[in-house]
Short mmCIF file of C-alpha atoms in Angstrom, two decimals:
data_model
loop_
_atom_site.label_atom_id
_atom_site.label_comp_id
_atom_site.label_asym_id
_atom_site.label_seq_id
_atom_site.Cartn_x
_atom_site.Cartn_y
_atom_site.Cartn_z
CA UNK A 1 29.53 -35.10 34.94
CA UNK A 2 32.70 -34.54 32.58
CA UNK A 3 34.62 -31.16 32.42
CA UNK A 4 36.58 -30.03 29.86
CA UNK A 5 38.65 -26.73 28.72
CA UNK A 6 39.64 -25.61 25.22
CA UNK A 7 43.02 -23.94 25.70
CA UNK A 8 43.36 -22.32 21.76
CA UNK A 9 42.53 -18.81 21.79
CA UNK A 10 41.11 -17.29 18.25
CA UNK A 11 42.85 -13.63 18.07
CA UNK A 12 41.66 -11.13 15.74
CA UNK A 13 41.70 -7.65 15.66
CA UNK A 14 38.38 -5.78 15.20
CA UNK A 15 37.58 -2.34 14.48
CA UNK A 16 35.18 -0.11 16.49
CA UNK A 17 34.02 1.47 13.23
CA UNK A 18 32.30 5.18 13.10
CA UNK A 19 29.25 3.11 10.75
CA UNK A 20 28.67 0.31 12.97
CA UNK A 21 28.44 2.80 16.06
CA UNK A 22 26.04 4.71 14.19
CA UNK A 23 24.07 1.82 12.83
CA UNK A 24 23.70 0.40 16.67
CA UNK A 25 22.56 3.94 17.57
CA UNK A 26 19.93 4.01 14.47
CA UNK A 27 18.42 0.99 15.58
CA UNK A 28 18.29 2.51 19.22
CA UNK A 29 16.28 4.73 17.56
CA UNK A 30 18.57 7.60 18.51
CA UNK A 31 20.47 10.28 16.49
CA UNK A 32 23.28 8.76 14.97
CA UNK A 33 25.59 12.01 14.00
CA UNK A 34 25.96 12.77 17.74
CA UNK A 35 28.83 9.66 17.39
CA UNK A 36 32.21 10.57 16.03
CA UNK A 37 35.51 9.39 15.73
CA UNK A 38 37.50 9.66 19.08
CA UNK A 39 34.35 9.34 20.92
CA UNK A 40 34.04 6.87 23.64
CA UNK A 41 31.58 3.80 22.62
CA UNK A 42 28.81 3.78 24.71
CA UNK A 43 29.32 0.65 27.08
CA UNK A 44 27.22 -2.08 26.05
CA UNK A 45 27.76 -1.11 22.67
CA UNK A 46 30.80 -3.60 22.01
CA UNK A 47 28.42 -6.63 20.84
CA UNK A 48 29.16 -6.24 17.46
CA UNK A 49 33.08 -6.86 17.89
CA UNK A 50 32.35 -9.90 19.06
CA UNK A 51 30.70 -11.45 16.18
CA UNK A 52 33.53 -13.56 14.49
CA UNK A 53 33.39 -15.21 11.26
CA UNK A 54 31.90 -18.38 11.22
CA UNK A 55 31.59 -19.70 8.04
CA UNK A 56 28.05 -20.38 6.66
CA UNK A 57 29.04 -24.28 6.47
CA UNK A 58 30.37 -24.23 10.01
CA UNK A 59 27.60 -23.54 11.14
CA UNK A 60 25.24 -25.24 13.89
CA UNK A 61 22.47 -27.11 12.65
CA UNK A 62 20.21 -24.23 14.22
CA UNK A 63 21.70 -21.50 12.83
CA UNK A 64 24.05 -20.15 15.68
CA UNK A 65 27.71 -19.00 14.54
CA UNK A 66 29.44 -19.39 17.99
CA UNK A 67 29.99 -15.51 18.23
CA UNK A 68 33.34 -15.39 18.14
CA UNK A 69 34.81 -18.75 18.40
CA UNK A 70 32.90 -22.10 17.12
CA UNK A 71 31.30 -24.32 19.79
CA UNK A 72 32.09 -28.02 19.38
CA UNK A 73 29.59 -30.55 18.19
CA UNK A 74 28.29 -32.23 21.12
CA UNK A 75 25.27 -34.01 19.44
CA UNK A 76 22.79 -31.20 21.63
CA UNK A 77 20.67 -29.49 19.12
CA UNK A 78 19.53 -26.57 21.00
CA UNK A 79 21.41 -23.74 22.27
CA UNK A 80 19.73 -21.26 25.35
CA UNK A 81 21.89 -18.59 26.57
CA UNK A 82 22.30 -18.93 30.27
CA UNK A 83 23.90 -15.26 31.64
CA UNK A 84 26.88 -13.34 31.33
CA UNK A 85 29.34 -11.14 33.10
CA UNK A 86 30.72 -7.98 31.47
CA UNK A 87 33.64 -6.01 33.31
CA UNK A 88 35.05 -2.93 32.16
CA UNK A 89 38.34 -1.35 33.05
CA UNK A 90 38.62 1.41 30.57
CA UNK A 91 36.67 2.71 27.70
CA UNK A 92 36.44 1.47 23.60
CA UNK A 93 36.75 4.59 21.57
CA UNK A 94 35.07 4.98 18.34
CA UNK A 95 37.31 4.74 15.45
CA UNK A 96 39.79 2.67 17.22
CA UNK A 97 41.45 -1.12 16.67
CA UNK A 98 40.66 -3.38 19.65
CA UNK A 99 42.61 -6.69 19.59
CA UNK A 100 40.12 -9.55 20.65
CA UNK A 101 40.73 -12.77 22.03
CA UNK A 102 37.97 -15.39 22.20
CA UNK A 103 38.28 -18.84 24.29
CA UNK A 104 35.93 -21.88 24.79
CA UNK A 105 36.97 -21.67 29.07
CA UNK A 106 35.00 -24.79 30.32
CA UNK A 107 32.58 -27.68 29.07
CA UNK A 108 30.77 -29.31 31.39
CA UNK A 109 28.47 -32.42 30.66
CA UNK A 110 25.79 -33.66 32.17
CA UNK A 111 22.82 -36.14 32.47
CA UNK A 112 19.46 -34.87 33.81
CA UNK A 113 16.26 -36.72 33.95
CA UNK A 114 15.34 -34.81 31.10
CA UNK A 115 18.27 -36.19 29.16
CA UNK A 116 21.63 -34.94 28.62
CA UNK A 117 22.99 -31.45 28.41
CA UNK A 118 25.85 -29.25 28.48
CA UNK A 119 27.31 -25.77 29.84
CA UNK A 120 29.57 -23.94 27.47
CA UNK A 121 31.57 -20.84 28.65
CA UNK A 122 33.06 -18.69 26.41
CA UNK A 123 35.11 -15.86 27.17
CA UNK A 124 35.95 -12.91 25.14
CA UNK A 125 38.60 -9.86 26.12
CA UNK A 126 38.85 -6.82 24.02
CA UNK A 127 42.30 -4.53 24.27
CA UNK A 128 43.06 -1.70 22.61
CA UNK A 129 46.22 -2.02 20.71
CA UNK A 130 47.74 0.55 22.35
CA UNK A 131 46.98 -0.70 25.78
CA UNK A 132 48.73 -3.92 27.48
CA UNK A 133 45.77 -5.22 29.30
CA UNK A 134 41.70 -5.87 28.15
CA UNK A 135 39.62 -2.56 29.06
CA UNK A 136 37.01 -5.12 28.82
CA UNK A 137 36.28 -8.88 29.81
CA UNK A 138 33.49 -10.87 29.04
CA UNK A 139 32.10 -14.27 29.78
CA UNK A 140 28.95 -15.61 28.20
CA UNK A 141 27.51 -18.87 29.32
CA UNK A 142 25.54 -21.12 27.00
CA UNK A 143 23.36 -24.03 27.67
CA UNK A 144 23.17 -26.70 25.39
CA UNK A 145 20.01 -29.60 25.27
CA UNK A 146 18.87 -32.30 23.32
CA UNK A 147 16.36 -32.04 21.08
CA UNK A 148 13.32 -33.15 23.29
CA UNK A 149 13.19 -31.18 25.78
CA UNK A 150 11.35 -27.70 24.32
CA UNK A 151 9.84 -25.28 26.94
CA UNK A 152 6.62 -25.56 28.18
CA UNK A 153 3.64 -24.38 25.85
CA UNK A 154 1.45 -23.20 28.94
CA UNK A 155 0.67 -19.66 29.05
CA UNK A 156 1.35 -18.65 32.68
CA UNK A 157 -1.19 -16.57 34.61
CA UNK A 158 -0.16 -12.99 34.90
CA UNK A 159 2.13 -12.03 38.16
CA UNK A 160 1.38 -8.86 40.56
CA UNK A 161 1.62 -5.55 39.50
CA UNK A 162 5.38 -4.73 39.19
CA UNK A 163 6.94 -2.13 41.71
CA UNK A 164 10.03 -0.72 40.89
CA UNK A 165 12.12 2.88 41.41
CA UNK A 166 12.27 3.21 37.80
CA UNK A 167 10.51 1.31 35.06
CA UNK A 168 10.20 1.85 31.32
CA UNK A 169 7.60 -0.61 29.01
CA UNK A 170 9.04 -1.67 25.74
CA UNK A 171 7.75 -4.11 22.74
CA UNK A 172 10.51 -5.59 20.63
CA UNK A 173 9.41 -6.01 16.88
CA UNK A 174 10.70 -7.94 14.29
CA UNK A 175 12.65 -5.05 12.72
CA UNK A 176 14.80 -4.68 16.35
CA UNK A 177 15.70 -8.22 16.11
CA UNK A 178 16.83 -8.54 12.89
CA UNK A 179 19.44 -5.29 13.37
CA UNK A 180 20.41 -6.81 16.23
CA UNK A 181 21.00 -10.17 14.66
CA UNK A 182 22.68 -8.95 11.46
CA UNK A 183 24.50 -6.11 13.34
CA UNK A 184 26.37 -9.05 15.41
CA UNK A 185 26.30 -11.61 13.02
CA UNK A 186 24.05 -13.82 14.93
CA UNK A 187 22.02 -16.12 12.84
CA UNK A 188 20.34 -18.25 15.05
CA UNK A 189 17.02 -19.59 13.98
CA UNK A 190 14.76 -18.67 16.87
CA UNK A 191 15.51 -14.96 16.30
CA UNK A 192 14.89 -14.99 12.61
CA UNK A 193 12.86 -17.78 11.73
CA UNK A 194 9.10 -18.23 12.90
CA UNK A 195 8.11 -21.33 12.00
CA UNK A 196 11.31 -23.12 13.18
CA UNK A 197 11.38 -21.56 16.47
CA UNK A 198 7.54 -23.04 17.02
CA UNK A 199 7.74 -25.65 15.40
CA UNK A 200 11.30 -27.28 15.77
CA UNK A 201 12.08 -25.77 19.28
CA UNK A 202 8.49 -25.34 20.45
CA UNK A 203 8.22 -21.39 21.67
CA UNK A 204 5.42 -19.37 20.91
CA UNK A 205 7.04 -16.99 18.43
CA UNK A 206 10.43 -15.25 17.46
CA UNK A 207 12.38 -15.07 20.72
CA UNK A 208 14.54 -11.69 21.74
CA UNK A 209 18.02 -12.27 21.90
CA UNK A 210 19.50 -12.51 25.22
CA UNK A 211 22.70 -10.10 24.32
CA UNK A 212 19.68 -7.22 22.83
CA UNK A 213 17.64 -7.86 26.29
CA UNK A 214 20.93 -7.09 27.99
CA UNK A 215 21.76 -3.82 25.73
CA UNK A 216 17.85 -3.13 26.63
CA UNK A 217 18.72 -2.87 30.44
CA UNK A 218 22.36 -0.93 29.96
CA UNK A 219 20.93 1.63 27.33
CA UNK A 220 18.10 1.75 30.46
CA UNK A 221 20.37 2.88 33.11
CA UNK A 222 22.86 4.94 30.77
CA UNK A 223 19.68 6.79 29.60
CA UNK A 224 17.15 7.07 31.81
CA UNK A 225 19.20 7.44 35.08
CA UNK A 226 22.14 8.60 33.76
CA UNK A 227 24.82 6.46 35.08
CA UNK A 228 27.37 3.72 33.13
CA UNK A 229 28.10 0.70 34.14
CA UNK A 230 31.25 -0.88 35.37
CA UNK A 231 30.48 -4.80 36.56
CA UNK A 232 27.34 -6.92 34.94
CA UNK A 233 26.08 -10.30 36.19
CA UNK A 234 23.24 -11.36 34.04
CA UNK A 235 21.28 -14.10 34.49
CA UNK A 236 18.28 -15.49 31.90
CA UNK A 237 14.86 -17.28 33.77
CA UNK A 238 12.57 -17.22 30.79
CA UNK A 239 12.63 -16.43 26.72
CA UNK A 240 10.91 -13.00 26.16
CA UNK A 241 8.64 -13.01 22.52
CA UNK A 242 8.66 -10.62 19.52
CA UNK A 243 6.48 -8.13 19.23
CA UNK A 244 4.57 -8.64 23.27
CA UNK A 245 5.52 -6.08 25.90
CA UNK A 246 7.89 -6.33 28.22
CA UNK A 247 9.00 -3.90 31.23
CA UNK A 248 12.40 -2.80 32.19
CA UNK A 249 13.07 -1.85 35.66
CA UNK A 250 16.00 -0.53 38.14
CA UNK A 251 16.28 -0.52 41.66
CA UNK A 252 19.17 0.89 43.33
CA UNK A 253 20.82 -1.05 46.60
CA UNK A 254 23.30 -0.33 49.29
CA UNK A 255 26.04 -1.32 46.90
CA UNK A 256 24.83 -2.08 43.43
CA UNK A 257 21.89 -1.49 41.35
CA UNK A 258 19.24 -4.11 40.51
CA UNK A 259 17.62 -4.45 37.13
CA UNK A 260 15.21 -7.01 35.59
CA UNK A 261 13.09 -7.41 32.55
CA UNK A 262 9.49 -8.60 33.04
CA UNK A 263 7.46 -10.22 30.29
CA UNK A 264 4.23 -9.57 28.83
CA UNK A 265 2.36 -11.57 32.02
CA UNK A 266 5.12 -9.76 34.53
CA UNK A 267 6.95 -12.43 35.40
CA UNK A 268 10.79 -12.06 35.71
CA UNK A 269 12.62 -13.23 32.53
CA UNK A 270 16.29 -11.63 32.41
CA UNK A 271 18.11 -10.41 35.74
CA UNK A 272 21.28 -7.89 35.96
CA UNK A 273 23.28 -7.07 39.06
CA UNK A 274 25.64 -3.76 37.89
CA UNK A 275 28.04 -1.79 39.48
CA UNK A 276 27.67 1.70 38.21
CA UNK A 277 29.12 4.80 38.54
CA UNK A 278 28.35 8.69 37.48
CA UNK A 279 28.00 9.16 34.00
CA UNK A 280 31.06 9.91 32.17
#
């Protein structure tokens, strides 16, 4: 196992732009003119800041732009997104100029029995200019395989009946994922293209991006229990498919809340720990 940090920062300042915040609400299917400038952006909402620039020539052999800063070439062909953690300190408001700083924090290589892979973390922190410290941190974690090693084509047999405090069904459709990919830039194949994400990568259709299932389950809690979120550990088990149904649930504990999207055969795909508070 090898481990490895890149130490060069890519800086940019992005804006928290009145049309992007109501474009994000539109495909939320809620009413955009309730966002104005000097509004607070809704947390979760930030995804598109973090989009970068990659150039269309820089770009990974399966489509993926690196989101902010580029991901080296480590001759592993397909990208999964592992988890993230999201922190917030303070509040983005609409109309205002965030300074971002993205990092690559750690590689780690590895060889499995299944062949060899890699663990990319990437952090990014956004500040407002005005501020002298990030009013929020994130850190995304991406896995990275070789070219063999596709997920499993076997259906699983449907799980129990899901019990939860509150749940909510929901089918992403191909219009969903392509505003979420274009509204963050994200052109990775498996989210726009069918036939390469059966056929090259082996899943059974279009798979939802990990960063919209994660919007899913804050826009969940902000909405229908009416309470933000301050701390998110997110962790992915299984890819969830275009257009089949999938459930989002919360349970509340002693000192968190516990959410989790099931898939269409309710089995647990995406997992979020979040510290929440009232909603401001």
């Amino acid at each position: 196992m090898h481990e490895s940090a890149i130490e060069q920062p890519v800086q940019v300042n992005e804006g928290c732009s009145l049309a992007m915040v109501r474009r994000v609400a539109a495909m939320l299917d809620l009413d955009s003119g309730t966002f104005a400038e000097g509004g607070v952006l809704p947390r979760g909402w930030h995804f598109f800041m973090l989009a970068g620039e990659t150039r269309k020539s820089a770009l990974r052999t399966d489509g993926f732009p690196g989101l902010g800063v580029p991901i080296p070439d480590l001759g592993l062909p397909r990208l999964l997104l592992g988890g993230r953690t999201v922190s917030y300190t303070g509040n983005i408001v609409i109309g205002s100029v965030v300074e971002r700083t993205s990092f690559v924090k750690k590689i780690t290589e590895k060889t499995t029995p299944s062949g060899p892979m890699a663990i990319v973390t990437i952090q990014h922190e956004l500040r407002p200019v005005s501020a002298t410290s990030p009013v929020l941190v994130e850190t995304q974690t991406y896995i990275l395989l070789s070219g063999k090693t596709g997920p499993a084509k076997v259906e699983p047999a449907p799980a129990a009946p899901i019990q939860a405090e509150y749940q909510k069904p929901f089918v992403p459709d191909e219009t969903l994922l392509f505003q979420y990919s274009a509204l963050g830039f994200n052109s990775h194949k498996i989210h726009l293209d069918r036939d390469y994400a059966r056929n090259v990568e082996g899943h059974s259709d279009l798979v939802v991006n990990g960063g919209l299932a994660t919007l899913l389950l804050t826009e969940f809690i902000r909405t229908e229990v009416g309470l933000v979120v301050t701390e998110i550990t997110v962790k992915h088990a299984a890819p969830l498919y275009c257009g089949r149904p999938l459930t989002l649930t919360a349970d509340r504990s002693e000192t968190s809340w516990n959410l989790t999207v099931f898939d269409d055969s309710n089995r647990v795909a995406v997992t979020m720990e979040a510290t929440l508070t009232d909603l401001l």
